[in-house]
mmCIF file of C-alpha atoms and ligand atoms in Angstrom:
data_model
loop_
_atom_site.group_PDB
_atom_site.id
_atom_site.type_symbol
_atom_site.label_atom_id
_atom_site.label_comp_id
_atom_site.label_asym_id
_atom_site.label_seq_id
_atom_site.Cartn_x
_atom_site.Cartn_y
_atom_site.Cartn_z
ATOM 1 C CA UNK A 9 -46.690 -174.877 148.290
ATOM 2 C CA UNK A 10 -45.371 -175.347 151.299
ATOM 3 C CA UNK A 11 -44.390 -171.285 152.883
ATOM 4 C CA UNK A 12 -40.997 -171.154 154.636
ATOM 5 C CA UNK A 13 -41.030 -168.911 157.473
ATOM 6 C CA UNK A 14 -37.844 -166.928 157.815
ATOM 7 C CA UNK A 15 -36.395 -166.633 161.265
ATOM 8 C CA UNK A 16 -33.839 -163.624 162.378
ATOM 9 C CA UNK A 17 -31.373 -164.911 164.704
ATOM 10 C CA UNK A 18 -28.179 -163.209 166.416
ATOM 11 C CA UNK A 19 -25.521 -163.355 164.028
ATOM 12 C CA UNK A 20 -22.559 -163.727 167.112
ATOM 13 C CA UNK A 21 -22.708 -162.370 170.733
ATOM 14 C CA UNK A 22 -24.750 -163.646 173.930
ATOM 15 C CA UNK A 23 -27.488 -165.057 172.141
ATOM 16 C CA UNK A 24 -26.343 -166.882 169.246
ATOM 17 C CA UNK A 25 -25.337 -170.154 171.170
ATOM 18 C CA UNK A 26 -28.703 -170.178 172.893
ATOM 19 C CA UNK A 27 -30.813 -169.594 169.775
ATOM 20 C CA UNK A 28 -29.420 -172.396 167.472
ATOM 21 C CA UNK A 29 -29.540 -174.783 171.141
ATOM 22 C CA UNK A 30 -33.220 -174.194 170.541
ATOM 23 C CA UNK A 31 -33.178 -174.806 166.976
ATOM 24 C CA UNK A 32 -31.779 -177.774 167.328
ATOM 25 C CA UNK A 33 -33.942 -178.888 170.144
ATOM 26 C CA UNK A 34 -36.889 -178.552 167.794
ATOM 27 C CA UNK A 35 -35.311 -180.843 165.917
ATOM 28 C CA UNK A 36 -34.587 -178.147 162.903
ATOM 29 C CA UNK A 37 -31.178 -179.053 160.709
ATOM 30 C CA UNK A 38 -29.567 -175.972 159.451
ATOM 31 C CA UNK A 39 -27.821 -176.640 156.332
ATOM 32 C CA UNK A 40 -25.297 -173.843 156.124
ATOM 33 C CA UNK A 41 -23.094 -172.737 158.965
ATOM 34 C CA UNK A 42 -23.595 -168.983 160.541
ATOM 35 C CA UNK A 43 -20.769 -167.439 158.123
ATOM 36 C CA UNK A 44 -23.711 -166.956 155.755
ATOM 37 C CA UNK A 45 -26.483 -164.764 155.952
ATOM 38 C CA UNK A 46 -29.518 -166.962 155.359
ATOM 39 C CA UNK A 47 -29.117 -170.955 156.425
ATOM 40 C CA UNK A 48 -32.371 -172.944 155.372
ATOM 41 C CA UNK A 49 -33.679 -175.906 156.852
ATOM 42 C CA UNK A 50 -33.079 -179.157 155.762
ATOM 43 C CA UNK A 51 -36.116 -181.026 157.402
ATOM 44 C CA UNK A 52 -38.454 -178.385 158.105
ATOM 45 C CA UNK A 53 -40.031 -175.409 156.427
ATOM 46 C CA UNK A 54 -37.621 -172.596 158.282
ATOM 47 C CA UNK A 55 -35.035 -170.056 157.295
ATOM 48 C CA UNK A 56 -32.409 -168.053 159.576
ATOM 49 C CA UNK A 57 -31.073 -165.096 158.520
ATOM 50 C CA UNK A 58 -28.249 -164.143 160.814
ATOM 51 C CA UNK A 59 -28.437 -160.438 162.136
ATOM 52 C CA UNK A 60 -26.975 -157.693 164.771
ATOM 53 C CA UNK A 61 -29.571 -158.079 167.553
ATOM 54 C CA UNK A 62 -29.766 -154.298 167.152
ATOM 55 C CA UNK A 63 -31.306 -155.212 163.880
ATOM 56 C CA UNK A 64 -33.643 -158.089 164.610
ATOM 57 C CA UNK A 65 -36.896 -156.103 165.781
ATOM 58 C CA UNK A 66 -37.153 -153.497 162.978
ATOM 59 C CA UNK A 67 -36.522 -156.769 160.385
ATOM 60 C CA UNK A 68 -39.383 -158.345 161.990
ATOM 61 C CA UNK A 69 -41.663 -155.534 162.540
ATOM 62 C CA UNK A 70 -40.591 -154.367 158.287
ATOM 63 C CA UNK A 71 -41.846 -157.986 157.490
ATOM 64 C CA UNK A 72 -38.091 -158.725 155.998
ATOM 65 C CA UNK A 73 -38.194 -161.740 158.403
ATOM 66 C CA UNK A 74 -41.283 -162.952 160.175
ATOM 67 C CA UNK A 75 -39.909 -163.866 163.532
ATOM 68 C CA UNK A 76 -37.126 -163.641 165.244
ATOM 69 C CA UNK A 77 -34.992 -164.503 168.703
ATOM 70 C CA UNK A 78 -33.894 -161.503 170.810
ATOM 71 C CA UNK A 79 -33.411 -159.620 174.436
ATOM 72 C CA UNK A 80 -36.658 -158.423 175.303
ATOM 73 C CA UNK A 81 -34.373 -155.149 176.286
ATOM 74 C CA UNK A 82 -34.255 -154.368 172.301
ATOM 75 C CA UNK A 83 -37.549 -155.106 171.679
ATOM 76 C CA UNK A 84 -38.726 -152.439 174.606
ATOM 77 C CA UNK A 85 -35.783 -150.210 173.118
ATOM 78 C CA UNK A 86 -36.185 -150.340 169.705
ATOM 79 C CA UNK A 87 -40.759 -149.755 169.651
ATOM 80 C CA UNK A 88 -41.086 -151.139 166.666
ATOM 81 C CA UNK A 89 -44.433 -153.158 165.999
ATOM 82 C CA UNK A 90 -43.760 -156.642 166.912
ATOM 83 C CA UNK A 91 -45.524 -159.070 168.759
ATOM 84 C CA UNK A 92 -43.662 -161.420 171.727
ATOM 85 C CA UNK A 93 -44.775 -164.930 171.297
ATOM 86 C CA UNK A 94 -43.038 -166.956 173.912
ATOM 87 C CA UNK A 95 -40.277 -165.921 176.700
ATOM 88 C CA UNK A 96 -37.392 -167.994 175.892
ATOM 89 C CA UNK A 97 -35.846 -168.281 179.794
ATOM 90 C CA UNK A 98 -32.463 -167.459 178.517
ATOM 91 C CA UNK A 99 -30.035 -164.689 178.386
ATOM 92 C CA UNK A 100 -31.750 -163.588 181.479
ATOM 93 C CA UNK A 101 -30.208 -160.107 182.865
ATOM 94 C CA UNK A 102 -31.615 -156.700 183.551
ATOM 95 C CA UNK A 103 -30.951 -153.322 182.798
ATOM 96 C CA UNK A 104 -30.302 -150.801 186.340
ATOM 97 C CA UNK A 105 -29.002 -147.248 187.363
ATOM 98 C CA UNK A 106 -25.287 -147.342 188.842
ATOM 99 C CA UNK A 107 -23.573 -144.587 190.738
ATOM 100 C CA UNK A 108 -20.426 -144.134 192.045
ATOM 101 C CA UNK A 109 -19.901 -146.799 194.889
ATOM 102 C CA UNK A 110 -18.804 -144.052 196.872
ATOM 103 C CA UNK A 111 -21.639 -141.918 196.707
ATOM 104 C CA UNK A 112 -24.762 -140.893 198.993
ATOM 105 C CA UNK A 113 -28.499 -142.026 197.508
ATOM 106 C CA UNK A 114 -31.044 -141.244 199.334
ATOM 107 C CA UNK A 115 -33.753 -141.739 196.808
ATOM 108 C CA UNK A 116 -34.442 -141.425 192.311
ATOM 109 C CA UNK A 117 -34.441 -137.949 193.152
ATOM 110 C CA UNK A 118 -30.473 -138.317 192.755
ATOM 111 C CA UNK A 119 -30.911 -138.394 189.419
ATOM 112 C CA UNK A 120 -32.527 -134.806 188.805
ATOM 113 C CA UNK A 121 -29.822 -132.884 186.911
ATOM 114 C CA UNK A 122 -27.501 -135.563 186.295
ATOM 115 C CA UNK A 123 -25.712 -136.800 183.348
ATOM 116 C CA UNK A 124 -26.712 -140.089 182.632
ATOM 117 C CA UNK A 125 -24.392 -142.613 180.132
ATOM 118 C CA UNK A 126 -26.171 -145.280 178.415
ATOM 119 C CA UNK A 127 -26.930 -147.192 175.165
ATOM 120 C CA UNK A 128 -30.464 -147.764 175.972
ATOM 121 C CA UNK A 129 -31.808 -143.790 175.623
ATOM 122 C CA UNK A 130 -35.499 -144.693 174.982
ATOM 123 C CA UNK A 131 -36.050 -147.139 178.054
ATOM 124 C CA UNK A 132 -34.123 -144.580 180.182
ATOM 125 C CA UNK A 133 -36.241 -141.888 178.804
ATOM 126 C CA UNK A 134 -39.102 -143.511 179.700
ATOM 127 C CA UNK A 135 -38.439 -144.801 183.271
ATOM 128 C CA UNK A 136 -36.842 -141.026 183.742
ATOM 129 C CA UNK A 137 -40.774 -139.412 182.737
ATOM 130 C CA UNK A 138 -42.650 -141.344 184.768
ATOM 131 C CA UNK A 139 -41.002 -140.207 187.765
ATOM 132 C CA UNK A 140 -41.321 -137.030 186.877
ATOM 133 C CA UNK A 141 -37.115 -136.830 186.720
ATOM 134 C CA UNK A 142 -35.184 -134.510 184.387
ATOM 135 C CA UNK A 143 -31.436 -136.078 183.637
ATOM 136 C CA UNK A 144 -29.370 -135.500 181.162
ATOM 137 C CA UNK A 145 -28.471 -138.754 178.822
ATOM 138 C CA UNK A 146 -25.235 -139.050 177.440
ATOM 139 C CA UNK A 147 -25.743 -142.003 174.318
ATOM 140 C CA UNK A 148 -22.889 -144.161 173.754
ATOM 141 C CA UNK A 149 -22.103 -147.613 172.662
ATOM 142 C CA UNK A 150 -20.317 -150.666 174.274
ATOM 143 C CA UNK A 151 -18.558 -149.769 177.612
ATOM 144 C CA UNK A 152 -20.552 -147.753 179.199
ATOM 145 C CA UNK A 153 -19.023 -148.777 182.725
ATOM 146 C CA UNK A 154 -16.050 -146.683 182.531
ATOM 147 C CA UNK A 155 -17.725 -143.179 181.611
ATOM 148 C CA UNK A 156 -18.293 -141.966 185.300
ATOM 149 C CA UNK A 157 -14.975 -143.006 186.221
ATOM 150 C CA UNK A 158 -13.410 -140.976 183.193
ATOM 151 C CA UNK A 159 -16.064 -138.404 184.462
ATOM 152 C CA UNK A 160 -17.770 -138.498 181.191
ATOM 153 C CA UNK A 161 -20.799 -138.895 183.239
ATOM 154 C CA UNK A 162 -21.890 -139.141 186.968
ATOM 155 C CA UNK A 163 -24.293 -142.378 186.501
ATOM 156 C CA UNK A 164 -24.780 -145.090 184.218
ATOM 157 C CA UNK A 165 -27.865 -147.082 183.149
ATOM 158 C CA UNK A 166 -26.643 -150.162 181.435
ATOM 159 C CA UNK A 167 -27.257 -154.049 181.159
ATOM 160 C CA UNK A 168 -26.661 -156.162 184.369
ATOM 161 C CA UNK A 169 -26.168 -159.823 184.852
ATOM 162 C CA UNK A 170 -23.899 -161.003 187.588
ATOM 163 C CA UNK A 171 -22.764 -157.225 188.837
ATOM 164 C CA UNK A 172 -19.080 -157.986 188.778
ATOM 165 C CA UNK A 173 -19.378 -155.058 186.206
ATOM 166 C CA UNK A 174 -20.100 -152.648 188.279
ATOM 167 C CA UNK A 175 -18.229 -154.022 190.984
ATOM 168 C CA UNK A 176 -15.243 -153.518 189.153
ATOM 169 C CA UNK A 177 -15.661 -150.588 187.970
ATOM 170 C CA UNK A 178 -16.709 -148.884 191.374
ATOM 171 C CA UNK A 179 -20.489 -148.570 191.242
ATOM 172 C CA UNK A 180 -23.519 -149.859 193.026
ATOM 173 C CA UNK A 181 -26.918 -150.351 191.449
ATOM 174 C CA UNK A 182 -29.234 -148.266 193.202
ATOM 175 C CA UNK A 183 -32.594 -149.221 190.524
ATOM 176 C CA UNK A 184 -33.371 -151.893 188.668
ATOM 177 C CA UNK A 185 -35.666 -149.978 185.858
ATOM 178 C CA UNK A 186 -36.518 -153.768 183.732
ATOM 179 C CA UNK A 187 -35.814 -156.943 183.625
ATOM 180 C CA UNK A 188 -35.274 -158.931 179.965
ATOM 181 C CA UNK A 189 -34.590 -162.122 178.872
ATOM 182 C CA UNK A 190 -34.476 -163.854 175.059
ATOM 183 C CA UNK A 191 -38.185 -163.859 173.682
ATOM 184 C CA UNK A 192 -39.537 -165.013 170.346
ATOM 185 C CA UNK A 193 -40.723 -162.060 168.347
ATOM 186 C CA UNK A 194 -43.387 -162.364 165.533
ATOM 187 C CA UNK A 195 -44.516 -160.087 162.847
ATOM 188 C CA UNK A 196 -48.099 -159.172 163.211
ATOM 189 C CA UNK A 197 -49.426 -159.757 160.547
ATOM 190 C CA UNK A 198 -48.375 -163.286 159.752
ATOM 191 C CA UNK A 199 -50.123 -164.793 156.646
ATOM 192 C CA UNK A 200 -52.035 -168.264 157.839
ATOM 193 C CA UNK A 201 -49.615 -170.494 156.106
ATOM 194 C CA UNK A 202 -46.425 -168.686 158.004
ATOM 195 C CA UNK A 203 -48.248 -168.726 161.502
ATOM 196 C CA UNK A 204 -48.983 -172.536 160.577
ATOM 197 C CA UNK A 205 -45.513 -172.709 160.864
ATOM 198 C CA UNK A 206 -44.566 -170.955 163.858
ATOM 199 C CA UNK A 207 -47.104 -172.689 165.930
ATOM 200 C CA UNK A 208 -45.543 -176.302 165.126
ATOM 201 C CA UNK A 209 -42.288 -174.592 166.194
ATOM 202 C CA UNK A 210 -44.018 -173.191 169.035
ATOM 203 C CA UNK A 211 -45.205 -175.999 170.281
ATOM 204 C CA UNK A 212 -41.810 -177.960 169.955
ATOM 205 C CA UNK A 213 -40.407 -175.524 172.006
ATOM 206 C CA UNK A 214 -42.941 -176.049 174.313
ATOM 207 C CA UNK A 215 -42.539 -179.692 174.709
ATOM 208 C CA UNK A 216 -38.529 -179.081 175.466
ATOM 209 C CA UNK A 217 -39.077 -176.298 178.102
ATOM 210 C CA UNK A 218 -41.785 -178.084 179.951
ATOM 211 C CA UNK A 219 -39.591 -181.540 180.320
ATOM 212 C CA UNK A 220 -36.539 -179.254 181.865
ATOM 213 C CA UNK A 221 -36.658 -179.457 185.859
ATOM 214 C CA UNK A 222 -38.366 -182.555 185.485
ATOM 215 C CA UNK A 223 -37.496 -186.103 186.110
ATOM 216 C CA UNK A 224 -39.634 -189.361 185.130
ATOM 217 C CA UNK A 225 -39.278 -192.115 188.084
ATOM 218 C CA UNK A 226 -39.926 -195.580 188.404
ATOM 219 C CA UNK A 227 -40.625 -197.246 192.252
ATOM 220 C CA UNK A 228 -41.365 -200.416 193.361
ATOM 221 C CA UNK A 229 -44.058 -200.456 195.926
ATOM 222 C CA UNK A 230 -46.377 -203.770 197.849
ATOM 223 C CA UNK A 231 -50.061 -203.035 196.600
ATOM 224 C CA UNK A 232 -51.401 -201.778 199.610
ATOM 225 C CA UNK A 233 -49.200 -198.624 199.536
ATOM 226 C CA UNK A 234 -49.901 -197.496 196.359
ATOM 227 C CA UNK A 235 -52.868 -194.929 197.154
ATOM 228 C CA UNK A 236 -50.007 -193.426 199.900
ATOM 229 C CA UNK A 237 -47.194 -193.311 197.118
ATOM 230 C CA UNK A 238 -49.708 -192.161 194.775
ATOM 231 C CA UNK A 239 -50.579 -189.352 196.664
ATOM 232 C CA UNK A 240 -47.218 -188.507 197.173
ATOM 233 C CA UNK A 241 -46.864 -188.112 193.306
ATOM 234 C CA UNK A 242 -48.195 -184.807 191.274
ATOM 235 C CA UNK A 243 -47.128 -186.868 188.203
ATOM 236 C CA UNK A 244 -49.006 -185.333 184.837
ATOM 237 C CA UNK A 245 -52.270 -187.022 185.543
ATOM 238 C CA UNK A 246 -52.416 -190.518 187.775
ATOM 239 C CA UNK A 247 -49.569 -192.661 188.313
ATOM 240 C CA UNK A 248 -49.216 -195.462 186.208
ATOM 241 C CA UNK A 249 -49.264 -198.690 188.211
ATOM 242 C CA UNK A 250 -47.944 -202.121 186.863
ATOM 243 C CA UNK A 251 -48.462 -205.146 188.377
ATOM 244 C CA UNK A 252 -44.781 -206.638 189.316
ATOM 245 C CA UNK A 253 -43.891 -210.727 188.567
ATOM 246 C CA UNK A 254 -43.791 -211.151 192.159
ATOM 247 C CA UNK A 255 -47.382 -211.111 193.674
ATOM 248 C CA UNK A 256 -48.376 -208.038 195.917
ATOM 249 C CA UNK A 257 -45.793 -206.092 194.585
ATOM 250 C CA UNK A 258 -46.297 -203.173 191.554
ATOM 251 C CA UNK A 259 -44.206 -200.629 189.779
ATOM 252 C CA UNK A 260 -44.794 -196.995 189.769
ATOM 253 C CA UNK A 261 -44.157 -194.650 187.100
ATOM 254 C CA UNK A 262 -44.878 -191.303 187.135
ATOM 255 C CA UNK A 263 -43.181 -187.450 186.558
ATOM 256 C CA UNK A 264 -41.684 -184.865 189.487
ATOM 257 C CA UNK A 265 -40.173 -181.948 189.085
ATOM 258 C CA UNK A 266 -36.476 -180.851 190.122
ATOM 259 C CA UNK A 267 -37.335 -178.232 192.792
ATOM 260 C CA UNK A 268 -39.003 -180.609 195.384
ATOM 261 C CA UNK A 269 -37.094 -183.646 194.499
ATOM 262 C CA UNK A 270 -34.953 -184.526 197.188
ATOM 263 C CA UNK A 271 -38.452 -184.264 199.501
ATOM 264 C CA UNK A 272 -40.599 -186.225 197.648
ATOM 265 C CA UNK A 273 -37.714 -189.069 197.141
ATOM 266 C CA UNK A 274 -38.079 -188.981 201.440
ATOM 267 C CA UNK A 275 -41.484 -189.039 201.724
ATOM 268 C CA UNK A 276 -41.749 -192.150 198.948
ATOM 269 C CA UNK A 277 -38.866 -194.317 200.880
ATOM 270 C CA UNK A 278 -40.667 -193.145 204.383
ATOM 271 C CA UNK A 279 -44.316 -194.668 202.498
ATOM 272 C CA UNK A 280 -42.337 -197.763 201.566
ATOM 273 C CA UNK A 281 -40.957 -197.746 198.318
ATOM 274 C CA UNK A 282 -37.990 -199.659 197.072
ATOM 275 C CA UNK A 283 -35.547 -199.735 193.275
ATOM 276 C CA UNK A 284 -36.240 -196.048 192.797
ATOM 277 C CA UNK A 285 -34.806 -195.498 189.425
ATOM 278 C CA UNK A 286 -34.787 -191.252 188.338
ATOM 279 C CA UNK A 287 -34.626 -190.838 184.746
ATOM 280 C CA UNK A 288 -34.251 -187.368 182.370
ATOM 281 C CA UNK A 289 -36.907 -186.520 180.268
ATOM 282 C CA UNK A 290 -36.053 -184.843 176.710
ATOM 283 C CA UNK A 291 -39.312 -183.891 175.646
ATOM 284 C CA UNK A 292 -43.054 -183.934 177.007
ATOM 285 C CA UNK A 293 -45.881 -183.943 174.455
ATOM 286 C CA UNK A 294 -49.510 -182.865 175.752
HETATM 287 O O1 PRT B 27 -23.273 -157.666 168.304
HETATM 288 P P1 PRT B 27 -24.625 -157.502 168.238
HETATM 289 O O2 PRT B 27 -24.747 -155.997 168.222
HETATM 290 O O3 PRT B 27 -25.405 -158.497 167.675
HETATM 291 O O4 PRT B 27 -24.573 -157.964 170.069
HETATM 292 P P2 PRT B 27 -24.199 -157.252 171.180
HETATM 293 O O5 PRT B 27 -22.922 -156.824 171.703
HETATM 294 O O6 PRT B 27 -24.827 -155.575 171.333
HETATM 295 O O7 PRT B 27 -25.141 -157.867 172.490
HETATM 296 P P3 PRT B 27 -24.461 -158.899 173.026
HETATM 297 O O8 PRT B 27 -24.068 -160.038 172.373
HETATM 298 O O9 PRT B 27 -23.518 -158.334 174.266
HETATM 299 O O10 PRT B 27 -25.898 -159.298 174.112
HETATM 300 C C1 PRT B 27 -27.035 -159.244 173.506
HETATM 301 C C2 PRT B 27 -27.911 -159.653 174.816
HETATM 302 O O11 PRT B 27 -28.000 -160.593 175.495
HETATM 303 C C3 PRT B 27 -28.077 -158.423 175.415
HETATM 304 O O12 PRT B 27 -29.297 -157.544 174.452
HETATM 305 C C4 PRT B 27 -29.250 -158.649 176.886
HETATM 306 O O13 PRT B 27 -30.668 -159.008 175.908
HETATM 307 C C5 PRT B 27 -28.795 -159.890 176.659
HETATM 308 N N1 PRT B 27 -27.709 -160.235 177.669
HETATM 309 C C6 PRT B 27 -27.834 -160.939 178.838
HETATM 310 C C7 PRT B 27 -26.602 -159.479 178.222
HETATM 311 C C8 PRT B 27 -25.702 -159.786 179.354
HETATM 312 N N2 PRT B 27 -26.774 -160.858 179.940
HETATM 313 C C9 PRT B 27 -25.012 -159.192 179.426
HETATM 314 N N3 PRT B 27 -24.407 -159.301 181.074
HETATM 315 N N4 PRT B 27 -25.669 -158.318 177.216
HETATM 316 C C10 PRT B 27 -24.914 -158.323 178.149
HETATM 317 N N5 PRT B 27 -24.175 -158.100 178.756
HETATM 318 C C11 PRT B 27 -23.363 -157.397 179.056
HETATM 319 C C12 PRT B 27 -23.325 -155.858 180.058
HETATM 320 O O14 PRT B 27 -23.587 -154.768 178.953
HETATM 321 C C13 PRT B 27 -21.861 -155.719 180.604
HETATM 322 O O15 PRT B 27 -20.820 -154.803 180.130
HETATM 323 O O16 PRT B 27 -22.243 -157.635 180.607
HETATM 324 C C14 PRT B 27 -21.984 -156.739 181.124
HETATM 325 C C15 PRT B 27 -22.444 -157.218 182.916
HETATM 326 O O17 PRT B 27 -22.582 -158.323 183.358
HETATM 327 P P4 PRT B 27 -22.124 -158.663 184.542
HETATM 328 O O18 PRT B 27 -22.481 -160.249 184.846
HETATM 329 O O19 PRT B 27 -20.478 -158.253 184.704
HETATM 330 O O20 PRT B 27 -22.668 -158.068 185.203
HETATM 331 ZN ZN1 ZN B 28 -26.229 -155.029 169.730
#
C-alpha cells in the first residue's frame, strides 16, 4: 500500500497562503478547506495537518507529521531534531536587535546589563553567549515592539521585514542576528516509502521554482546571424533553431532570465533579431 506523507502547515497567519500556493503549484488538490484539522489530497499521497507555526518543528521531530513548512526562525528557536530539506524563498525576514532611536549605539557591548524583550529567547541567548555579553532576557509573546516605549525593556529582539514597525515605535535596528525564510522540514528518520513521496513533492517544487524569473523567448533571424545570436542566449542547452518558410531565415527559441532581460533584448536586436516574442514559463523539468 502507498504511504501517505503527512505535511504540517500553518493554519492561519503569514505562512498559510504561501504554503497553500506551493501545494497548488505542485498540482496537489486538497479535499477539504482549511477549517478542518486534517485535509487529505485528492490526487497525491499526502495529507495536510493545520497547526500553529510554533508547534510545527516539534510535531515533525516527534513524527506526528512527516514534514512541514515553517519559518526558519522557528526551527532555529525550537532546536528540535528536524532536517531542513528545502529553502522556499517566501516569508523572508530577519531577527534583529533594536533600541530607541535617540539612544547612542557604539557597538555590541551596549547590550551588557541591558534588558531585552523578545519571543525568541533561544536564538538571543546563543548570540549573547557567542559575543560574550550578559543581558537580561524578558520573554513576551506578541507586541514586543511596544516594550521599550512603556518602560518594560531597554531593547527588543524581534522579527523585522520592511522595518516600518520599528520606525512607528521609534526604534532603530542595530544588529541583525539571523535571516529567515520559509523552509520545508522533514523528520530525520522517514521510512523509504514516505521519503519517496517527499522526493516527488520536492521535484515538483523545484520545477516550479526554477521557472520563476525566467521567460521563453522566440525570435526570427537571418541564417548568417544565428551563431552570433546563439552566443547571446544562455538557455538551458543551446537554443533550438528551426527553418522558417522564407528561405535564409530561421526561428530561434531559448530561455532567458528576468534579471538581464532588457540587456539581452538590446543585444539581440543589434545582432539582427526580429519578431521577438517573450512568453512566461510555468514549469521547467530537467
Ligand atoms: O498563529 P501562529 O502562531 O501560527 O502565527 P504567528 O502569529 O506566531 O506567526 P505569523 O503568522 O505572524 O508569522 C509566521 C512567520 O512568518 C514568522 O515565524 C516568520 O518566519 C515569518 N515572517 C515574515 C514574519 C514577518 N515576515 C513579519 N513581518 N513574522 C512576523 N512579522 C511581524 C514581526 O513580528 C513584527 O511585529 O511583523 C512585524 C515587523 O514587520 P515590518 O514589515 O513592519 O518590519
Ligand atoms: Zn506562532
